[in-house]
C-alpha positions as MATLAB code, in Angstrom:
seq = 'XXXXXXXXXXXXXXXXXXXXXXXXXXXXXXXXXXXXXXXXXXXXXXXXXXXXXXXXXXXXXXXXXXXXXXXXXXXXXXXXXXXXXXXXXXXXXXXXXXXXXXXXXXXXXXXXXXXXXXXXXXXXXXXXXXXXXXXXXXXXXXXXXXXXXXXXXXXXXXXXXXXXXXXXXXXXXXXXXXXXXXXXXXXXXXXXXXXXXXXXXXXXXXXXXXXXXXXXXXXXXXXXXXXXXXXXXXXXXXXXXXXXXXXXXXXXXXXXXXXXXXXXXXXXXXXXXXXXXXXXXXXXXXXXXXXXXXXXXXXXX';
ca = [
       6.505  -37.434    1.141;
       2.903  -36.958    1.138;
       1.338  -33.427    1.726;
      -0.612  -32.754    4.553;
      -4.485  -31.248    3.901;
      -2.604  -28.202    5.874;
       0.147  -27.847    3.260;
      -2.658  -28.355    0.187;
      -4.804  -25.513    1.339;
      -2.224  -23.066    2.281;
      -0.838  -23.449   -1.100;
      -4.361  -22.958   -2.795;
      -4.742  -20.073   -0.553;
      -1.819  -18.249   -1.977;
      -1.606  -19.065   -5.835;
      -5.200  -19.163   -6.370;
      -7.761  -18.011   -3.323;
      -5.787  -14.308   -2.687;
      -5.232  -13.443   -6.503;
      -7.797  -14.562   -8.370;
     -10.560  -14.682   -6.222;
      -9.663  -11.799   -3.853;
      -7.874   -9.835   -6.029;
      -5.333   -9.190   -3.385;
      -1.915   -7.003   -4.661;
       1.283   -8.791   -4.695;
       2.313   -6.499   -1.454;
      -0.519   -7.903    0.582;
       0.194  -11.596   -0.592;
       3.884  -11.072    0.336;
       2.805   -9.564    3.661;
       0.787  -12.643    4.207;
       3.408  -15.423    2.882;
       5.417  -13.724    5.802;
       3.190  -14.343    8.651;
       2.643  -17.588    7.782;
       6.705  -18.580    7.601;
       6.676  -17.011   11.168;
       3.371  -19.370   12.380;
       5.227  -22.335   10.740;
       8.383  -21.541   12.356;
       6.451  -21.019   15.803;
       4.371  -24.255   15.514;
       7.810  -26.288   14.583;
       9.558  -24.649   18.129;
       6.294  -26.479   19.800;
       6.595  -29.933   18.364;
       4.762  -29.490   15.009;
       6.843  -29.438   11.668;
       5.706  -28.124    8.695;
       5.548  -31.425    7.030;
       3.030  -32.801    9.796;
       1.138  -30.135   10.384;
      -2.900  -30.143    9.742;
      -6.073  -28.132    9.409;
      -7.133  -29.607   12.717;
      -3.648  -27.703   14.334;
      -4.871  -24.492   13.302;
      -6.799  -23.613   16.449;
      -7.452  -20.700   18.236;
      -5.466  -21.501   21.337;
      -2.495  -21.990   18.610;
      -2.573  -18.842   17.227;
      -3.306  -16.872   20.493;
       0.197  -18.641   21.351;
       1.778  -17.762   18.274;
       0.762  -13.833   18.700;
       2.503  -14.092   22.302;
       5.670  -15.405   20.462;
       5.621  -12.711   18.056;
       5.821   -9.885   21.353;
       7.380  -11.852   23.764;
      10.468  -13.659   21.798;
      10.528  -11.542   18.368;
       9.912   -8.250   20.046;
       7.119   -7.474   17.545;
       4.806   -4.199   18.319;
       1.082   -4.531   18.637;
       0.558   -2.807   15.243;
       2.925   -5.962   13.757;
       0.906   -8.357   15.610;
      -2.336   -6.949   14.278;
      -1.012   -7.191   11.113;
       0.053  -11.223   11.561;
      -3.487  -11.658   12.999;
      -4.896  -10.161    9.804;
      -3.253  -12.974    7.982;
      -4.376  -15.729   10.373;
      -8.054  -14.476    9.978;
      -7.993  -13.988    6.139;
      -7.038  -17.879    5.767;
     -10.070  -18.595    7.567;
     -12.243  -17.251    5.098;
     -10.787  -19.817    2.510;
     -10.950  -22.476    5.014;
     -14.630  -22.156    5.820;
     -15.633  -23.380    2.496;
     -12.985  -26.427    2.478;
     -13.630  -27.440    5.710;
     -17.012  -26.596    7.093;
     -16.541  -29.162    9.943;
     -14.207  -26.877   12.354;
     -16.717  -23.833   11.611;
     -16.830  -23.402   15.254;
     -13.126  -23.156   15.741;
     -12.928  -20.549   13.323;
     -15.249  -18.557   14.851;
     -13.216  -18.647   17.726;
     -10.326  -17.698   15.967;
     -12.000  -14.723   14.237;
     -13.118  -13.682   17.582;
      -9.571  -12.954   18.733;
      -9.448   -9.126   19.397;
      -6.827   -6.585   17.790;
      -4.667   -5.108   20.414;
      -5.066   -1.613   20.787;
      -2.414    0.634   19.071;
      -1.192    4.043   19.779;
      -2.167    6.246   16.866;
       0.679    8.375   15.654;
       0.644   11.578   14.979;
      -0.418   12.983   11.086;
       2.566   14.773    9.484;
       2.314   16.841    6.511;
       3.566   19.739    4.907;
       2.127   23.682    4.576;
       2.038   25.044    1.093;
       5.437   26.826    1.406;
       7.032   23.688    2.033;
       5.628   22.091   -1.299;
       6.581   25.126   -3.234;
      10.009   24.978   -1.416;
      10.032   21.266   -2.876;
       9.245   21.355   -6.194;
      11.513   24.610   -6.709;
      14.613   22.328   -6.165;
      13.383   20.344   -9.248;
      15.382   21.538  -12.587;
      12.581   20.992  -15.455;
      14.888   21.937  -17.795;
      16.712   18.324  -17.717;
      15.102   15.380  -18.923;
      14.713   13.766  -15.727;
      14.253   16.775  -14.000;
      10.993   17.188  -16.181;
      10.114   13.604  -15.164;
      10.835   14.407  -11.102;
       8.660   17.428  -11.407;
       5.821   15.295  -12.977;
       6.000   12.721  -10.476;
       5.831   15.292   -7.686;
       2.968   17.402   -8.868;
       0.991   14.161   -9.787;
       1.482   12.811   -5.764;
       0.765   16.403   -4.333;
      -2.348   17.157   -6.956;
      -3.868   13.384   -6.715;
      -2.794   12.309   -3.095;
      -2.141    8.801   -4.636;
      -0.066    6.042   -2.975;
       3.496    5.508   -4.093;
       2.507    1.911   -5.061;
      -0.504    3.349   -7.255;
       1.947    6.160   -9.007;
       4.566    3.263  -10.412;
       1.926    1.581  -11.798;
       0.471    4.329  -14.048;
       0.605    3.775  -17.917;
       0.242    6.087  -20.362;
      -3.265    4.722  -21.354;
      -4.105    5.509  -17.944;
      -4.199    9.404  -18.760;
      -7.010   11.472  -20.254;
      -6.680   15.124  -21.713;
     -10.720   15.143  -22.373;
     -11.895   17.390  -19.952;
     -12.627   16.869  -17.585;
      -8.735   15.736  -17.579;
      -8.645   12.282  -15.412;
      -6.379    9.254  -14.802;
      -7.403    5.797  -13.882;
      -5.530    4.701  -10.772;
      -5.331    0.912   -9.889;
      -5.629    0.775   -5.969;
      -5.761   -1.747   -3.434;
      -7.004   -5.225   -4.168;
      -6.666   -4.218   -7.790;
      -9.807   -1.644   -7.466;
      -9.877    0.896  -10.252;
     -11.236    4.436   -9.723;
     -10.743    7.601  -11.617;
      -8.794   10.513  -10.144;
      -9.242   14.279  -11.425;
      -5.920   16.129  -13.111;
      -5.681   19.552  -12.383;
      -5.803   21.725  -15.305;
      -2.622   23.564  -14.137;
      -0.715   19.984  -14.555;
      -1.798   19.079  -17.551;
       0.334   21.131  -19.712;
       3.397   19.479  -17.725;
       1.909   16.072  -18.271;
       1.709   16.698  -22.036;
       5.230   18.161  -22.093;
       6.887   15.264  -20.325;
       4.761   12.751  -22.620;
       6.220   15.050  -25.702;
      10.072   14.826  -24.467;
       9.970   10.913  -23.854;
       7.830   10.397  -26.898;
       5.480    8.526  -25.079;
       2.927   10.780  -26.931;
       2.553    8.049  -30.076;
       0.250    4.812  -30.586;
       3.048    2.357  -30.172;
       4.104    3.179  -26.719;
       0.284    3.730  -25.401;
       0.623    0.871  -22.933;
       4.257    1.598  -21.493;
       4.493    2.444  -17.980;
       4.740    6.360  -17.535;
       7.578    7.025  -15.032;
      10.816    4.911  -15.752;
      14.636    5.232  -13.737;
      17.966    5.929  -15.435;
      18.133    2.127  -16.277;
      14.607    2.644  -18.534;
      13.311    0.455  -15.924;
       9.903    1.183  -13.836;
      10.446    2.995  -10.906;
      10.377    0.682   -7.196;
       8.816    2.074   -4.167;
      12.423    2.888   -3.132;
      13.314    4.613   -6.262;
      10.250    7.408   -5.476;
      11.542    7.769   -1.694;
      15.354    8.397   -2.948;
      13.720   10.757   -5.173;
      11.760   12.413   -2.634;
      14.714   12.409   -0.329;
      16.925   14.145   -2.684;
      15.064   17.330   -3.244;
      13.761   17.191    0.454;
      17.233   17.497    1.479;
      17.940   20.291   -1.129;
      14.986   21.997    0.343;
      15.948   21.699    3.911;
      19.344   23.270    3.269;
      17.292   26.447    2.235;
      14.232   26.224    5.250;
      14.775   23.657    7.440;
      11.207   24.484    9.144;
       9.354   23.890    6.088;
      10.130   19.981    4.748;
      10.286   17.328    7.340;
      13.380   15.310    7.611;
      11.488   12.262    7.063;
       9.950   13.350    3.919;
       8.034   10.552    2.037;
       5.519    9.528   -0.668;
       2.768    9.200    2.366;
       3.824   12.361    3.585;
       2.682   14.308    0.565;
      -0.607   11.810    0.564;
      -1.191   13.428    4.462;
      -0.626   16.884    2.919;
      -3.464   16.429   -0.053;
      -5.929   15.381    2.388;
      -4.997   18.168    4.941;
      -5.053   20.879    2.469;
      -8.462   19.308    0.982;
     -10.083   19.406    4.706;
      -8.935   22.798    5.661;
     -10.334   24.248    2.565;
     -13.733   22.491    3.488;
     -14.115   19.855    0.984;
     -16.384   16.938    2.161;
     -14.622   13.792    4.054;
     -16.792   11.431    1.429;
     -15.213   13.344   -1.396;
     -11.615   13.130   -0.067;
     -12.295    9.455    0.705;
     -12.966    8.652   -2.987;
      -9.936   10.774   -4.091;
      -7.357    8.677   -1.603;
      -9.212    5.316   -2.167;
     -10.306    4.350    1.431;
     -12.395    1.413    1.577;
     -14.342    3.657    4.688;
     -14.804    7.060    5.610;
     -13.947    5.915    9.031;
     -10.368    5.933    7.659;
     -10.400    9.386    6.346;
     -11.552   10.625    9.347;
      -8.003   10.786   11.321;
      -7.571   13.600    9.218;
     -10.701   15.595   10.725;
      -9.164   14.767   14.045;
      -5.705   16.113   13.362;
      -7.459   19.326   11.761;
      -9.349   20.124   14.962;
];
């Protein structure tokens, strides 16, 4: 069976354009891929099977109806609908150079507006809650020391869980000023300061794990009980485990739905309360725009 122009270029979009030219993360690529699986499912439901779909079928009207199908038939929220639309628009930035004949239709697709979504309330912890949380860790145990350093880095740097699980030993620098290089969204690197009080704990962890030798310089910093790199779910499990222990002592201090992202919110709110400039907080958290960071200022107000 001969491939259509749509099939050929959608394949190139995922295998070459997104990972190589755009530097998109595996998570972003998976999210976009799922959006197109749903889009092809919708197109088949209206009589255009995937093997017969062409670039000419990639129109504003078909995408607009697809978005309506997501909300009406699948019960997707406006936020989810907006994520799928972002994937649809992302493909346009590839197609416009391959098929410039359809530029007018591409502009029509790009003009599809996002739906307004309700801004969720930012949940974060106060200092008492953080202290209660970390006090549940037994740092005299090997895994306890590892868990303590994980919590320490989440709380003192505000990094994303996806960034935490990819840190390697070589990313840490113990020459003053102490820093750590983080690879964030789009594989963009940034330097994050390490607090001086955190450094001895990190160095002790490296020594216990025997990471302080040249042979292990490139290894992943945090591994689970099976000796494999942590997953997002593994870090979430750790936080929930210590969160449950902390809540048995003081329910009001630790939220029931504690997550790595709430630790990130906590860092941002503490810096803001301490009078740190929004631009610095933006750079620390790795936000692409200070507009994203401004949500913390509105919460503080």
